[in-house]
Tab-separated table of C-alpha atoms and ligand atoms in Angstrom:
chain	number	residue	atom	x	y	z
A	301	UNK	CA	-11.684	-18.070	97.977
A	302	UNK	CA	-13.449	-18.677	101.496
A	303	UNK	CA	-14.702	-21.736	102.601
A	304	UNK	CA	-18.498	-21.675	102.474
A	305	UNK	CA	-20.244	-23.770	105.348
A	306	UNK	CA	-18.151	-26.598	107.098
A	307	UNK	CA	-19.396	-29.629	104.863
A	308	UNK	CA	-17.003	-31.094	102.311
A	309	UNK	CA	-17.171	-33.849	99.622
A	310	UNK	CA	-14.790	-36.082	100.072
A	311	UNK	CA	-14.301	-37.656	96.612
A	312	UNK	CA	-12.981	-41.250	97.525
A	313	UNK	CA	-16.406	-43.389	97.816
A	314	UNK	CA	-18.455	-42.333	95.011
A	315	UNK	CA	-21.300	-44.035	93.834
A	316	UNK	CA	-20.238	-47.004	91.676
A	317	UNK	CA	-21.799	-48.611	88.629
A	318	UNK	CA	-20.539	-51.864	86.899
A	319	UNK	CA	-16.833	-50.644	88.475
A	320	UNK	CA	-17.114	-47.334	87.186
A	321	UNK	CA	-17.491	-43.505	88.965
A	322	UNK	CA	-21.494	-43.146	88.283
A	323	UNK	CA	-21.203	-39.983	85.962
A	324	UNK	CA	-24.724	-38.965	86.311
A	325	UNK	CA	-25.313	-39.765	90.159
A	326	UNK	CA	-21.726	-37.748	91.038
A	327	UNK	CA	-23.337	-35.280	88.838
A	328	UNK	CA	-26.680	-34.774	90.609
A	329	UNK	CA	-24.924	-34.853	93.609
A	330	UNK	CA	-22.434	-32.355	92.663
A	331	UNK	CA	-25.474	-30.220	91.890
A	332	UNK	CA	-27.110	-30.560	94.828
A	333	UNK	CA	-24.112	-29.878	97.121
A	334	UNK	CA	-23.356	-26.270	95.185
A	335	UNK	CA	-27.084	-25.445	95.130
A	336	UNK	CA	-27.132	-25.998	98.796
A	337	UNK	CA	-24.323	-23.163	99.423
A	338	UNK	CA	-21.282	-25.740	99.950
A	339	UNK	CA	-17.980	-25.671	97.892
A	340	UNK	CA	-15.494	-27.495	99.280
A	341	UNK	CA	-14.414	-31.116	97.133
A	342	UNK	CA	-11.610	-33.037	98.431
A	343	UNK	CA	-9.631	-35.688	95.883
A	344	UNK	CA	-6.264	-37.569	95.869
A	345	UNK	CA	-4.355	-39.369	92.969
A	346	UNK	CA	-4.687	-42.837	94.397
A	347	UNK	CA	-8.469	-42.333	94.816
A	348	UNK	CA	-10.696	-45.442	93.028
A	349	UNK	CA	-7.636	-45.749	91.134
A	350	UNK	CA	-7.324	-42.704	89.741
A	351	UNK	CA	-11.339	-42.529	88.630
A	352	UNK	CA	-11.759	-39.996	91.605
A	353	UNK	CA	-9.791	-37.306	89.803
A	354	UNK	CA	-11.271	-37.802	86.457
A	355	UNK	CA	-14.742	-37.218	88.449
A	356	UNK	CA	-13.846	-34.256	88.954
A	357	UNK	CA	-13.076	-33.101	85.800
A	358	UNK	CA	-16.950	-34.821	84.698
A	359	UNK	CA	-19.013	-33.959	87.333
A	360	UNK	CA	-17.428	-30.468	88.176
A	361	UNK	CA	-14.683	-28.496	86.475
A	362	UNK	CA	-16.300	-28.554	83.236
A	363	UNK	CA	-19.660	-27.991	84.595
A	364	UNK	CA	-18.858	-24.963	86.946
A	365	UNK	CA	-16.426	-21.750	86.994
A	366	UNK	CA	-13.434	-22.604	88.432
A	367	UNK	CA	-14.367	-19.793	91.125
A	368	UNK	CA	-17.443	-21.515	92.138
A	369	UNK	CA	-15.536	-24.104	94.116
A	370	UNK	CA	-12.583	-25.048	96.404
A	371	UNK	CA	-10.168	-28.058	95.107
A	372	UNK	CA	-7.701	-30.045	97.439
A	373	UNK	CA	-5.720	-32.468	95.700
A	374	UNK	CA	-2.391	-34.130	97.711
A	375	UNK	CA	0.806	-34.946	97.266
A	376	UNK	CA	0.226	-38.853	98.056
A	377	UNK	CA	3.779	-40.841	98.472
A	378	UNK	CA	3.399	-43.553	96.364
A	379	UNK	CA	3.575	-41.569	93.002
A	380	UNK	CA	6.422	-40.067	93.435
A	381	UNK	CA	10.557	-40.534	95.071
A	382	UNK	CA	12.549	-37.651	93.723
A	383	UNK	CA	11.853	-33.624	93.829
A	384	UNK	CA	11.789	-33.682	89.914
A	385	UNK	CA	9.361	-36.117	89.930
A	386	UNK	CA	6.453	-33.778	91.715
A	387	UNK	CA	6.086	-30.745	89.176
A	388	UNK	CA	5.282	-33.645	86.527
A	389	UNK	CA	2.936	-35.564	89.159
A	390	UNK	CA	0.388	-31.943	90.075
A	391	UNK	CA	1.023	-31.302	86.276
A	392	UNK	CA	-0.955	-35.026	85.401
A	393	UNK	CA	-3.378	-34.245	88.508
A	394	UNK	CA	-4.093	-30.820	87.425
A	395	UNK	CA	-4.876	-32.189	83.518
A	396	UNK	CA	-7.098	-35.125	84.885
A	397	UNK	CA	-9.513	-32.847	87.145
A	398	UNK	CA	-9.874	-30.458	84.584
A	399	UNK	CA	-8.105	-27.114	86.536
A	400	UNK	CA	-5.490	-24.902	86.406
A	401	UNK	CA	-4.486	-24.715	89.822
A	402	UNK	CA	-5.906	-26.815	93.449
A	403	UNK	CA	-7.142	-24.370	96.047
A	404	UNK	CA	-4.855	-27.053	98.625
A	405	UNK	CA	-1.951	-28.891	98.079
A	406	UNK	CA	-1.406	-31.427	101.094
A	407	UNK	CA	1.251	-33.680	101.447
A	408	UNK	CA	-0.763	-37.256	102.375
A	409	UNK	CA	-0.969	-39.138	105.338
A	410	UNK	CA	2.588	-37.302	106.646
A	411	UNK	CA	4.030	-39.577	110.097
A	412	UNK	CA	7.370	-39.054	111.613
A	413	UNK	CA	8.309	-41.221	108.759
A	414	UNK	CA	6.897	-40.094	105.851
A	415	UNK	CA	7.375	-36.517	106.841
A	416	UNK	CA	11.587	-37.220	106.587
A	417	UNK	CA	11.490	-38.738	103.364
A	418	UNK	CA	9.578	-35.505	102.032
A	419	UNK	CA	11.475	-33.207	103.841
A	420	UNK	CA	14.688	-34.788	102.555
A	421	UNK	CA	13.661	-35.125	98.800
A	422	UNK	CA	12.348	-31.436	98.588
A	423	UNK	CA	8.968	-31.651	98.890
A	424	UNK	CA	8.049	-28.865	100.658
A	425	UNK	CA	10.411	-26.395	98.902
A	426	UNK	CA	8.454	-28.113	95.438
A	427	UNK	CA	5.996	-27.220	96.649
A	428	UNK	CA	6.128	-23.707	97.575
A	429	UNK	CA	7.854	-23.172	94.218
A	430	UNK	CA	4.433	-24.654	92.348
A	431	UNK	CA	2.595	-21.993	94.259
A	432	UNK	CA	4.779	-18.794	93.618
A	433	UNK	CA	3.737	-20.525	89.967
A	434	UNK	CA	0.105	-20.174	90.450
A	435	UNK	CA	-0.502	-23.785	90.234
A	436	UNK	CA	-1.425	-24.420	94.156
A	437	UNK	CA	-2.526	-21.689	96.118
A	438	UNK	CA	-1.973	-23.080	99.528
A	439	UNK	CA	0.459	-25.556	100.664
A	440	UNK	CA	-0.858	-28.121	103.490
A	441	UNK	CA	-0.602	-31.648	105.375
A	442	UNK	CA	-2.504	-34.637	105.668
A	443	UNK	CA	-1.657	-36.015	108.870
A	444	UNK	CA	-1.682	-39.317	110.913
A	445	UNK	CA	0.716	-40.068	113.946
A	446	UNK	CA	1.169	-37.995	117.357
A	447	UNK	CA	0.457	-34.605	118.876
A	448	UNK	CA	4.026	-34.245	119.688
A	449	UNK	CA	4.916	-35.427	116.240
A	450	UNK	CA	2.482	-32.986	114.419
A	451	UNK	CA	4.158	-30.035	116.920
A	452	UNK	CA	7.550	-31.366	115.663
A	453	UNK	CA	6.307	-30.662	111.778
A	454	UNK	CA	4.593	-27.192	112.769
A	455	UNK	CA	7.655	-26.304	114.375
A	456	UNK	CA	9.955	-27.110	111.700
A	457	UNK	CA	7.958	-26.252	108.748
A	458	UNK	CA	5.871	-23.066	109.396
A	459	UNK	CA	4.700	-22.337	105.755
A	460	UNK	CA	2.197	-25.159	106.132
A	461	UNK	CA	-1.211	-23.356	105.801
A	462	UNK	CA	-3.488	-25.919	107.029
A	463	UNK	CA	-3.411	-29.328	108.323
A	464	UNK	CA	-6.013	-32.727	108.015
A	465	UNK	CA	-6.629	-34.573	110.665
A	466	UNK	CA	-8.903	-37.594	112.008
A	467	UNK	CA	-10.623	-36.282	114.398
A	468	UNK	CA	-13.718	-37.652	115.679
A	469	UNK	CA	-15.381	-38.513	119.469
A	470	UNK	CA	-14.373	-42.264	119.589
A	471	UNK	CA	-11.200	-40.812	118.757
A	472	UNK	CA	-10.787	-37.687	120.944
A	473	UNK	CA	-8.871	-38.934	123.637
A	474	UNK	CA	-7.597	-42.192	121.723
A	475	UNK	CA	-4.152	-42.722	122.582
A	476	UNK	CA	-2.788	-43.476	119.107
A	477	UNK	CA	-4.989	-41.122	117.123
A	478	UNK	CA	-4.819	-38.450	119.484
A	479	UNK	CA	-7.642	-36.270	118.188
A	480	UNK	CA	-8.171	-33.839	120.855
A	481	UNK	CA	-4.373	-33.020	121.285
A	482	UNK	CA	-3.758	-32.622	117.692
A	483	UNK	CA	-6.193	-30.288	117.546
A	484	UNK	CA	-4.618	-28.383	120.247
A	485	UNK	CA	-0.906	-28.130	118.476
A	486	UNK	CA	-3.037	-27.209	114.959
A	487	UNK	CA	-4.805	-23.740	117.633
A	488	UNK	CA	-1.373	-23.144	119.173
A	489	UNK	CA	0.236	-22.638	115.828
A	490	UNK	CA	-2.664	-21.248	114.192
A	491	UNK	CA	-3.290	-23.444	111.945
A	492	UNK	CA	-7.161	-23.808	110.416
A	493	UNK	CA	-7.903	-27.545	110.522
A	494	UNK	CA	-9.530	-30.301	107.621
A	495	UNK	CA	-11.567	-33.242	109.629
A	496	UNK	CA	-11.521	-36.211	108.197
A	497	UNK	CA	-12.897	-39.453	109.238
A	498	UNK	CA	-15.550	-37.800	111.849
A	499	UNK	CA	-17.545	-40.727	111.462
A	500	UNK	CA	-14.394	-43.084	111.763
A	501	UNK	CA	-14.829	-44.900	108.583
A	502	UNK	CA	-18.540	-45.459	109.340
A	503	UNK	CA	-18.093	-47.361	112.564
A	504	UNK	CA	-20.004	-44.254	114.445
A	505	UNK	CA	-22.950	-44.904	112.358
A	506	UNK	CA	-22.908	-48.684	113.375
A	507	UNK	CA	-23.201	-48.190	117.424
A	508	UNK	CA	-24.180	-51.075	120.269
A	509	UNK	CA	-27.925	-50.794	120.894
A	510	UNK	CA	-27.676	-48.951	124.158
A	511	UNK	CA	-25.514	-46.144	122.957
A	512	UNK	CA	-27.905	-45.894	119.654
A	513	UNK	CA	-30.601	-45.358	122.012
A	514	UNK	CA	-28.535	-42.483	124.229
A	515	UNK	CA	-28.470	-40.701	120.862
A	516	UNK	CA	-31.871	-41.035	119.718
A	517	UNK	CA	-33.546	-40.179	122.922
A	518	UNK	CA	-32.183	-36.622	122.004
A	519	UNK	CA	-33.095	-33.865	119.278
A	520	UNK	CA	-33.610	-37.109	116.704
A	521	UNK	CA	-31.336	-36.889	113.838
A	522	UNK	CA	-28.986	-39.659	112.139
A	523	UNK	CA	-26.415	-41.295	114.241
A	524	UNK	CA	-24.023	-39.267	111.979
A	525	UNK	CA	-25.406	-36.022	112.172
A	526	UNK	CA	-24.707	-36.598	115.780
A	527	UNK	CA	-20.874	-37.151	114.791
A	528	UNK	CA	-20.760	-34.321	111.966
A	529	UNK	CA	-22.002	-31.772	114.611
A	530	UNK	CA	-19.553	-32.905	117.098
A	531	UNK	CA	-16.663	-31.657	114.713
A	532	UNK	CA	-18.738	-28.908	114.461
A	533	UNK	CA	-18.771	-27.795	117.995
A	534	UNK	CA	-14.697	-27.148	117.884
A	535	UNK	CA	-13.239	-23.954	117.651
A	536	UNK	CA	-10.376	-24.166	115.059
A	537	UNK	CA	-12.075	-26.704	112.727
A	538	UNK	CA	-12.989	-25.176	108.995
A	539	UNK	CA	-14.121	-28.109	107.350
A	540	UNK	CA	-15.459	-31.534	108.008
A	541	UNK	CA	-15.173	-34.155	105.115
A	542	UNK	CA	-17.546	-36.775	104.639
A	543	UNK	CA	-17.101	-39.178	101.812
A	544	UNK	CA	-20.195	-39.362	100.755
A	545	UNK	CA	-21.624	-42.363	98.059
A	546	UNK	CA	-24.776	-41.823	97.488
A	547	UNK	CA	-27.693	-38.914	97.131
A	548	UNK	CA	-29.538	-40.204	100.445
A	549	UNK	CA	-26.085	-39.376	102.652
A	550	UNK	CA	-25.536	-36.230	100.870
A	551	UNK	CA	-29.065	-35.128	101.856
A	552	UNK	CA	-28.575	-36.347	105.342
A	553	UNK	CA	-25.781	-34.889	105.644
A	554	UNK	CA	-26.889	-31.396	104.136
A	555	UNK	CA	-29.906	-31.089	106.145
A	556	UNK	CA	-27.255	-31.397	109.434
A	557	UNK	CA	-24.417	-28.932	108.267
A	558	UNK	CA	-26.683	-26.095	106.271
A	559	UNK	CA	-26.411	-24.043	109.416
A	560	UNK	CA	-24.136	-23.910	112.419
A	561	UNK	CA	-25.782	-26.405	114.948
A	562	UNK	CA	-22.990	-27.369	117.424
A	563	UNK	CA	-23.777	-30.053	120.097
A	564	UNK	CA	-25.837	-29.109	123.332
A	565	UNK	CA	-24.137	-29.298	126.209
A	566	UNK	CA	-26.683	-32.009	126.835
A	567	UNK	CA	-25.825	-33.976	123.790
A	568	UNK	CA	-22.130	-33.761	124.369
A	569	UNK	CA	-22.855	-35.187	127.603
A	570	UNK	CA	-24.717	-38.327	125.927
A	571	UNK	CA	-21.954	-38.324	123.329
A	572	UNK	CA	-19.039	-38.922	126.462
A	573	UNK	CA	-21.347	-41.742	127.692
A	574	UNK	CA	-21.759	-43.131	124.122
A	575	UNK	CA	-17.856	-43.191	124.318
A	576	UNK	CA	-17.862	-45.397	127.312
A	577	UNK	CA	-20.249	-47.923	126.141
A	578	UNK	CA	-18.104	-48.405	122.907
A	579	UNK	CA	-14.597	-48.146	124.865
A	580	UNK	CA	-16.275	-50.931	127.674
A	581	UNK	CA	-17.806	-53.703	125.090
A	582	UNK	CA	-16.313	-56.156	126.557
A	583	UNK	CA	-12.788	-54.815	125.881
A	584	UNK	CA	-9.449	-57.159	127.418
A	585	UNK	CA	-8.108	-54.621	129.477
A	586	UNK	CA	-5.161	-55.191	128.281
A	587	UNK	CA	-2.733	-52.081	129.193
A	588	UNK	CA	-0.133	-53.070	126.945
A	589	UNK	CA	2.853	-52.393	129.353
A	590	UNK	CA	4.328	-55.336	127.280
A	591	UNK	CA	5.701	-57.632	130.658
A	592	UNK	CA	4.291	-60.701	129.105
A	593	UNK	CA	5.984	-60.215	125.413
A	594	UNK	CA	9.225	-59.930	127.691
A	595	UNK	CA	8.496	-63.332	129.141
A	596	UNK	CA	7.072	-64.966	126.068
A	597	UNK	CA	9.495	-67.707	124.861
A	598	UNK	CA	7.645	-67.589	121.364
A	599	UNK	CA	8.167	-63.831	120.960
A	600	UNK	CA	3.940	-63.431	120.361
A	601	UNK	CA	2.878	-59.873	120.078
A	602	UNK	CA	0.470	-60.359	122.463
A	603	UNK	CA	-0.478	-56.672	123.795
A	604	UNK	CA	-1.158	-55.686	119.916
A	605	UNK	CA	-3.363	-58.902	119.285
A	606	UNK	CA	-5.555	-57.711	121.838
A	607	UNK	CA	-5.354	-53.973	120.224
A	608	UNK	CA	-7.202	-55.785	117.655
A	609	UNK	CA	-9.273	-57.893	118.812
A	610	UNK	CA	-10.820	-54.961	121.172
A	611	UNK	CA	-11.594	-53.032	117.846
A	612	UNK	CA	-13.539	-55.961	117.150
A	613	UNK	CA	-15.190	-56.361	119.863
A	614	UNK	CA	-16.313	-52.238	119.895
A	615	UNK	CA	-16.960	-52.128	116.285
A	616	UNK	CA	-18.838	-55.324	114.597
A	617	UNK	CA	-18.170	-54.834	111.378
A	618	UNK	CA	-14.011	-54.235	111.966
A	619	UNK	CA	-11.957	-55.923	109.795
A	620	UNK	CA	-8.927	-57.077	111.696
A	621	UNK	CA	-7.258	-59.168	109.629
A	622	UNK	CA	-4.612	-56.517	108.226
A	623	UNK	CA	-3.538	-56.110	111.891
A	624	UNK	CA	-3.567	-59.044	113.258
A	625	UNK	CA	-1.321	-60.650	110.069
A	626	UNK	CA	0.737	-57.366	110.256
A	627	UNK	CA	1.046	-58.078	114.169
A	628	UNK	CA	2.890	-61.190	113.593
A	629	UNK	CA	4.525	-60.606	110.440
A	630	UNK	CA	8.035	-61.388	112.550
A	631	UNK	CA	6.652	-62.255	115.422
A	632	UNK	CA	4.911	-65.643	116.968
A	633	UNK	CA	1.724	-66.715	115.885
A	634	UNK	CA	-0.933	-67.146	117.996
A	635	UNK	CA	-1.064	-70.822	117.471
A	636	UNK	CA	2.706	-71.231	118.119
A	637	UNK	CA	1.897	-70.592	121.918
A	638	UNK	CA	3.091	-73.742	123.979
A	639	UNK	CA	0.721	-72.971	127.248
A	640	UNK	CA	4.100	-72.433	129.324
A	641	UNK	CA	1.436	-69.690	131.280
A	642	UNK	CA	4.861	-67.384	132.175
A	643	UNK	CA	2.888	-64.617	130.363
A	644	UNK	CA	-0.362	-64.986	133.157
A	645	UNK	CA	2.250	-64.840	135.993
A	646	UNK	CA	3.399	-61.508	135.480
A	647	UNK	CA	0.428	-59.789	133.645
A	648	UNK	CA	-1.067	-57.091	136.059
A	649	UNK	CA	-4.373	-57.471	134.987
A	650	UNK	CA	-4.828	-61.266	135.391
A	651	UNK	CA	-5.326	-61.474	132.186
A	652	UNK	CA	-6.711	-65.313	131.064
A	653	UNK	CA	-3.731	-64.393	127.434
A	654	UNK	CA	-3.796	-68.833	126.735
A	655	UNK	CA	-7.127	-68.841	126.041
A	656	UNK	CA	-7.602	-65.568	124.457
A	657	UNK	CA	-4.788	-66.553	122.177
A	658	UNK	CA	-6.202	-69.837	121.106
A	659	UNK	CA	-9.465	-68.090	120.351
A	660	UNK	CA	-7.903	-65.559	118.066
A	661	UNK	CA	-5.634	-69.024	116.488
A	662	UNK	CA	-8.767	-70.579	115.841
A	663	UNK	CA	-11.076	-67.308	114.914
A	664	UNK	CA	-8.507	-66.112	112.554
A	665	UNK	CA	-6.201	-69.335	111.349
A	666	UNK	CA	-3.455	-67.732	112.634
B	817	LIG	S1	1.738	-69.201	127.459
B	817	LIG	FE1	2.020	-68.827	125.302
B	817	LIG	S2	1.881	-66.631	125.129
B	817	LIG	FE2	2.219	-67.077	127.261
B	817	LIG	S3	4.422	-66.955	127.521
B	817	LIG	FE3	3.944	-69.065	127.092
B	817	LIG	S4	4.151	-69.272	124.905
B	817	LIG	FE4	4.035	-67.086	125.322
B	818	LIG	S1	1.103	-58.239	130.661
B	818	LIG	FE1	-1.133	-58.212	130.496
B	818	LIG	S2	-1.672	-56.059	130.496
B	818	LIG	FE2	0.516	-56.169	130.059
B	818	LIG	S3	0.653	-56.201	127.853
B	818	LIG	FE3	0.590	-58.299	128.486
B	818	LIG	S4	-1.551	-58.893	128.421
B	818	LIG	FE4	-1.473	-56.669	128.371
């Protein structure tokens, strides 16, 4: 079944009510997103605990011919370790959303990592065997490391049909996500690509003053109807996925994506200087060549600390604590610093790392 229109519905932030999927919103929504000519729903079994899929089955398999709509459901790797384990795991997935068989079947969130430990416990033989069965009709990946890593998989594994990645403009030419080049190895192996997170986890809609204004000196529209149409504007990309929570974003988001409205060449212009502003808030330009952590008696991670706190400092509403407690999980701690300075002495960019770190010891009890 073809993809109508590039909008999707990604199922993981529904609307809630007293801690449960609201039924009747996910319902109207659901209504309003067919009626509107899309068909594309994207779920996963770890999604609100599990409520996600059973949404699915309310608000749309037993409300709609299975042929009205596309399913992707994935292959997440917490519910699983062994290849006997996976027929049993789509089987439960396939009962709670109501179907007899998911459009996609994506192994989740695949790194250089995760993608050994599936391709050693049979994953992706499983899962071609489920689809000669009928039960998924396309075998795909979910995907979160590098471009060269992503080639690696392509390379090695060329019944994958279609690949997810983040891809957004913050993220473009982000060294760690690597939007823009893994993009490129999806078009050189001809592989249709999923978007998700094009407005980074909502952090696009939440821009410094100055780049807001950049925006809405434009066409007018929503800050992210500016980052939906981005996505948009890329040859290659089939679907964009926004995880949408409540009726007003789904309308928002409609009235942007009902027909093919790719960026201006003046708006991608404003969108590279919108990148700018966010990359230069006050960032610690920090190039994390890593001579002070060879100096530093106390072993402090101090390159990723600064990864961190530079999220912070281009996003308000970041939550760093996950990183910066995962930073120095066997490493110093920012209050174990003893002032020695031999970190400042050799850091290229002069660098003031003493106070810094007692600002992040004190900001964060660390
Ligand atoms: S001043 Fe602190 S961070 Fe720098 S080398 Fe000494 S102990 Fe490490
Ligand atoms: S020496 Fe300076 S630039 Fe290099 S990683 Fe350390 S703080 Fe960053």
């Amino acid at each position: 079944m073809e993809m109508h229109k590039k909008l999707g519905f990604g199922l993981m932030r529904l609307p809630m009510k007293d801690g449960e999927v609201d039924i009747p919103q996910t319902c109207r929504m659901v209504d309003r997103f067919l009626e509107e000519g899309f068909n594309y729903f994207d779920t996963a079994h770890g999604y609100i605990q599990g409520k996600s899929e059973k949404a699915v089955k309310a608000a749309l398999s037993s409300r709609y011919p299975r042929e009205s709509y596309i399913l992707t459901n994935k292959l997440s790797g917490g519910f699983w370790s062994r290849q006997e384990d996976i027929e049993p795991l789509l089987n439960s997935q396939l009962e709670a959303c109501g179907v007899a068989y998911f459009d996609y079947y994506l192994m989740h969130a695949l790194d250089k990592t995760s993608y050994r430990r599936y391709l050693e416990n049979g994953a992706f033989s499983e899962v071609l065997r489920l689809k000669e069965k009928g039960k998924v009709r396309h075998m795909g990946i979910s995907f979160h490391d590098t471009a060269e890593v992503l080639d690696m998989i392509l390379t090695e594994q060329p019944e994958i049909e279609i690949v997810q990645i983040q891809f957004n403009y913050r993220d473009y030419e982000d060294p760690d996500v690597q939007s823009g080049k893994c993009l490129e190895v999806c078009r050189k192996h001809g592989k249709p690509v999923l978007v998700m997170e094009p407005v980074r986890g909502g952090s696009l809609v939440d821009l410094p003053e100055a780049a807001q204004q950049l925006l809405s000196a434009r066409r007018g529209g929503s800050l992210a109807s500016y980052a939906l149409r981005y996505c948009a504007s890329f040859e290659g990309i089939v679907m964009i996925l926004s995880g949408m929570s409540s009726t007003e974003q789904m309308e928002d988001n409609i009235v942007t994506m009902k027909e093919d409205n790719p960026l201006t060449e003046d708006e991608m212009k404003a969108i590279g200087q919108v990148v700018e502003i966010l990359r230069n808030q006050n960032q610690i330009p920090c190039t994390r060549c890593e001579y002070c952590t060879e100096r530093c008696p106390k072993n402090i991670p101090i390159p990723q600390l600064f990864k961190a706190v530079n999220r912070k400092r281009e996003f308000r509403n970041a939550d760093i604590t996950w990183s910066l407690n995962n930073a120095v999980k066997e490493r110093g701690k920012p209050s174990d610093c003893i002032s020695c300075g031999l970190c400042e002495r050799v850091c290229p960019q002069h660098i003031e790392i003493r106070s810094l770190l007692r600002e992040i010891a004190e900001n964060y009890q660390l």
